[in-house]
CSV table of C-alpha atoms in Angstrom, one decimal:
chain,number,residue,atom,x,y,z
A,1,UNK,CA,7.2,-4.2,17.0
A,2,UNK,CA,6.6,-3.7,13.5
A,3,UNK,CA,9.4,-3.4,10.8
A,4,UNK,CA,8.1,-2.9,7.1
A,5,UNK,CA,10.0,-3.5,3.8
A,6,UNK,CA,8.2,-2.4,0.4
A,7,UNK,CA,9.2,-4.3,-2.9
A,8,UNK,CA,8.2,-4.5,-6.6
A,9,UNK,CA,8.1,-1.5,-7.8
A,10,UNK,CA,10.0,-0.3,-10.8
A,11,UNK,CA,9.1,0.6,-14.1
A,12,UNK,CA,6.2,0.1,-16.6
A,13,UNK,CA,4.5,1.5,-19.2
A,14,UNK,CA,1.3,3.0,-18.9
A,15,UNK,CA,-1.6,-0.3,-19.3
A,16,UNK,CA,0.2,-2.6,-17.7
A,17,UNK,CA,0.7,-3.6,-14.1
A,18,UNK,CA,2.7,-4.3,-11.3
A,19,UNK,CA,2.4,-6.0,-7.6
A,20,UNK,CA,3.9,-4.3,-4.6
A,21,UNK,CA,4.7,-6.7,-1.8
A,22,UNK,CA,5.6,-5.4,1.9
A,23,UNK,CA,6.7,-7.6,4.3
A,24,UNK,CA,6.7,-7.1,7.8
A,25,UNK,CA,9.8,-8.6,10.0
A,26,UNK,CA,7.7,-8.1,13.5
A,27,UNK,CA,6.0,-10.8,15.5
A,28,UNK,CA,2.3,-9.4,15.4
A,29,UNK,CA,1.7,-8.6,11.5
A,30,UNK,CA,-1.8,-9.7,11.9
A,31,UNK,CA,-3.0,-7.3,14.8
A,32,UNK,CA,-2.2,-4.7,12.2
A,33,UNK,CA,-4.4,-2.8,10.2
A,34,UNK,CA,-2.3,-2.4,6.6
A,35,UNK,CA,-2.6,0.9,3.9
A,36,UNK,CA,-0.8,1.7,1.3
A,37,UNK,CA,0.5,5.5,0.6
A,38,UNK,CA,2.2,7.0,-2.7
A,39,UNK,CA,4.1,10.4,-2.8
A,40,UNK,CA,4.6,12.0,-5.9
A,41,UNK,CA,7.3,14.8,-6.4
A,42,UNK,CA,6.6,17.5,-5.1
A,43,UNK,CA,3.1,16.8,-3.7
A,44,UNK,CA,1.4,15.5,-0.9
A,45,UNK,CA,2.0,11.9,0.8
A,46,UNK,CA,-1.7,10.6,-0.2
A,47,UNK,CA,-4.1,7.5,0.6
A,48,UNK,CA,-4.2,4.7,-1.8
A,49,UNK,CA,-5.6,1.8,-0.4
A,50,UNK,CA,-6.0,0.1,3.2
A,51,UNK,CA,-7.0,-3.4,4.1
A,52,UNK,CA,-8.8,-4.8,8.1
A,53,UNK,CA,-6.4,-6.9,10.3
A,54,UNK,CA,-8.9,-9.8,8.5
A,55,UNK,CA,-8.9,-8.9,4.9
A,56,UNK,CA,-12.2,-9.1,5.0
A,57,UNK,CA,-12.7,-5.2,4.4
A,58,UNK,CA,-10.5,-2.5,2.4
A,59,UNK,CA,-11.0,0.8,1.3
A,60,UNK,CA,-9.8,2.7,-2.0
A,61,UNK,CA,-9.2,6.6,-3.2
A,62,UNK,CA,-10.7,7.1,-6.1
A,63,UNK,CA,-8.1,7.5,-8.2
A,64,UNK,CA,-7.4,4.0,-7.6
A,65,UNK,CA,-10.3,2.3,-7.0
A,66,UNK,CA,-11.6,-0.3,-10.0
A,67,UNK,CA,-7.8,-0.8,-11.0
A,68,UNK,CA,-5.9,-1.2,-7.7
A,69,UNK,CA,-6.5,-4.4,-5.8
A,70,UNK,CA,-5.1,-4.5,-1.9
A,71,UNK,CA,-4.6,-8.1,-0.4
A,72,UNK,CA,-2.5,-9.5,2.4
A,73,UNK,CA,-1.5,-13.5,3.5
A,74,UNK,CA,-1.1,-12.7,7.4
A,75,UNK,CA,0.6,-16.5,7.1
A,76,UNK,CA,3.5,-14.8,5.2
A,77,UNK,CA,3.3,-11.5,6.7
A,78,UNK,CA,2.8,-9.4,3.5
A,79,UNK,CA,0.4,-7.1,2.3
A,80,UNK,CA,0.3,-6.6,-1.4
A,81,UNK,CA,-1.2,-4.0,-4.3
A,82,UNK,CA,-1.8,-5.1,-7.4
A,83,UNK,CA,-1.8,-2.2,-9.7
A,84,UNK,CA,-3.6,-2.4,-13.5
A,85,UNK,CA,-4.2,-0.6,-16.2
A,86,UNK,CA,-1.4,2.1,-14.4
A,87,UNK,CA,-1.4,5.7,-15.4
A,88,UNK,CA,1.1,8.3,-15.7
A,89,UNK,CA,-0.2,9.5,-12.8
A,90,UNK,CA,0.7,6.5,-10.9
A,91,UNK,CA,4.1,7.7,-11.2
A,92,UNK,CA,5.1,8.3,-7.2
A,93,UNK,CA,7.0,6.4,-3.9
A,94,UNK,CA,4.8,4.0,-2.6
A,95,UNK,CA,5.0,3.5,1.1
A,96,UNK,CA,3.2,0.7,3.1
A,97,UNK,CA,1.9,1.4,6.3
A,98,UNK,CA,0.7,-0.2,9.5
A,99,UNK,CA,-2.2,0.4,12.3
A,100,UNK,CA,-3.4,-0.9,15.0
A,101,UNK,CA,-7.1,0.2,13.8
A,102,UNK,CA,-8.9,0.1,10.8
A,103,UNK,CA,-9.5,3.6,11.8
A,104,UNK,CA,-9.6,6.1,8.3
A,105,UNK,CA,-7.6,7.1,5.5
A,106,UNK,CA,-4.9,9.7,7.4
A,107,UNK,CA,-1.3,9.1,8.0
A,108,UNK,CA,-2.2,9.6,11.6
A,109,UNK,CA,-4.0,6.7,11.2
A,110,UNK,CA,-0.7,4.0,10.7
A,111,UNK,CA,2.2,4.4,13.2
A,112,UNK,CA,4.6,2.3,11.4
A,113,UNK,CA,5.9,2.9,7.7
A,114,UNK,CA,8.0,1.0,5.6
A,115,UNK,CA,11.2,3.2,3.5
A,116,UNK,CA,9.2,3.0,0.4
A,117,UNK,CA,9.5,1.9,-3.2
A,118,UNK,CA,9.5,3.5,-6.7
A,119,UNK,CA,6.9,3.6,-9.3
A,120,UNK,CA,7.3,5.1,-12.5
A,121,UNK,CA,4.9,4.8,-15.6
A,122,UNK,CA,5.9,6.0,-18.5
A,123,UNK,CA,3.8,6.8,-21.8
């Protein structure tokens, strides 16, 4: 069973940063596989980061990569993203996510998703 809640997010201007927590109520947070997901309006739900059931390995999109950071503390049952240097486009609903395999970058790929938190940057 795995029950996610996103927090942190809000709003900043564009340079500085912010840390997204997600906790996860369930009993088995660190069998999972985490990622995290933005949506902006009207576009596509779309891959930010993902992290192994270790932390040993993660994976970034592009657009992120150099100024997002993905980390988790199985002992609290949270996976975070720290987010630096944010855009404009950074602007979106960021949803965390959960798998059972460090499998890819699709939504396919996380069964479990948290209700999701705002992001705005502003310039």
């Amino acid at each position: 069973q795995v029950q996610l809640v996103e927090s942190g997010g809000g709003l900043v201007q564009a340079g500085g940063s912010l840390r997204l927590s997600c906790v996860d109520s369930g009993r088995t947070f660190s069998t999972y596989a985490m990622g995290w997901f933005r949506q902006a309006p009207g576009k596509e739900r779309e891959f930010v980061a993902r992290i192994s059931r270790s932390g040993i390995t993660t994976d970034y999109a592009d657009s992120v990569k150099g100024r997002f950071t993905i980390s988790r503390d199985n002992a609290k049952n949270t996976v975070y993203l720290r987010m630096n240097s944010m855009k404009p486009e950074d602007t979106a609903v960021y949803y965390c996510a959960a798998g059972l395999f460090f499998s890819g970058r699709s939504m396919a790929d996380f069964a479990s998703w948290g209700q999701g938190t705002q992001v705005t940057v502003s310039s």
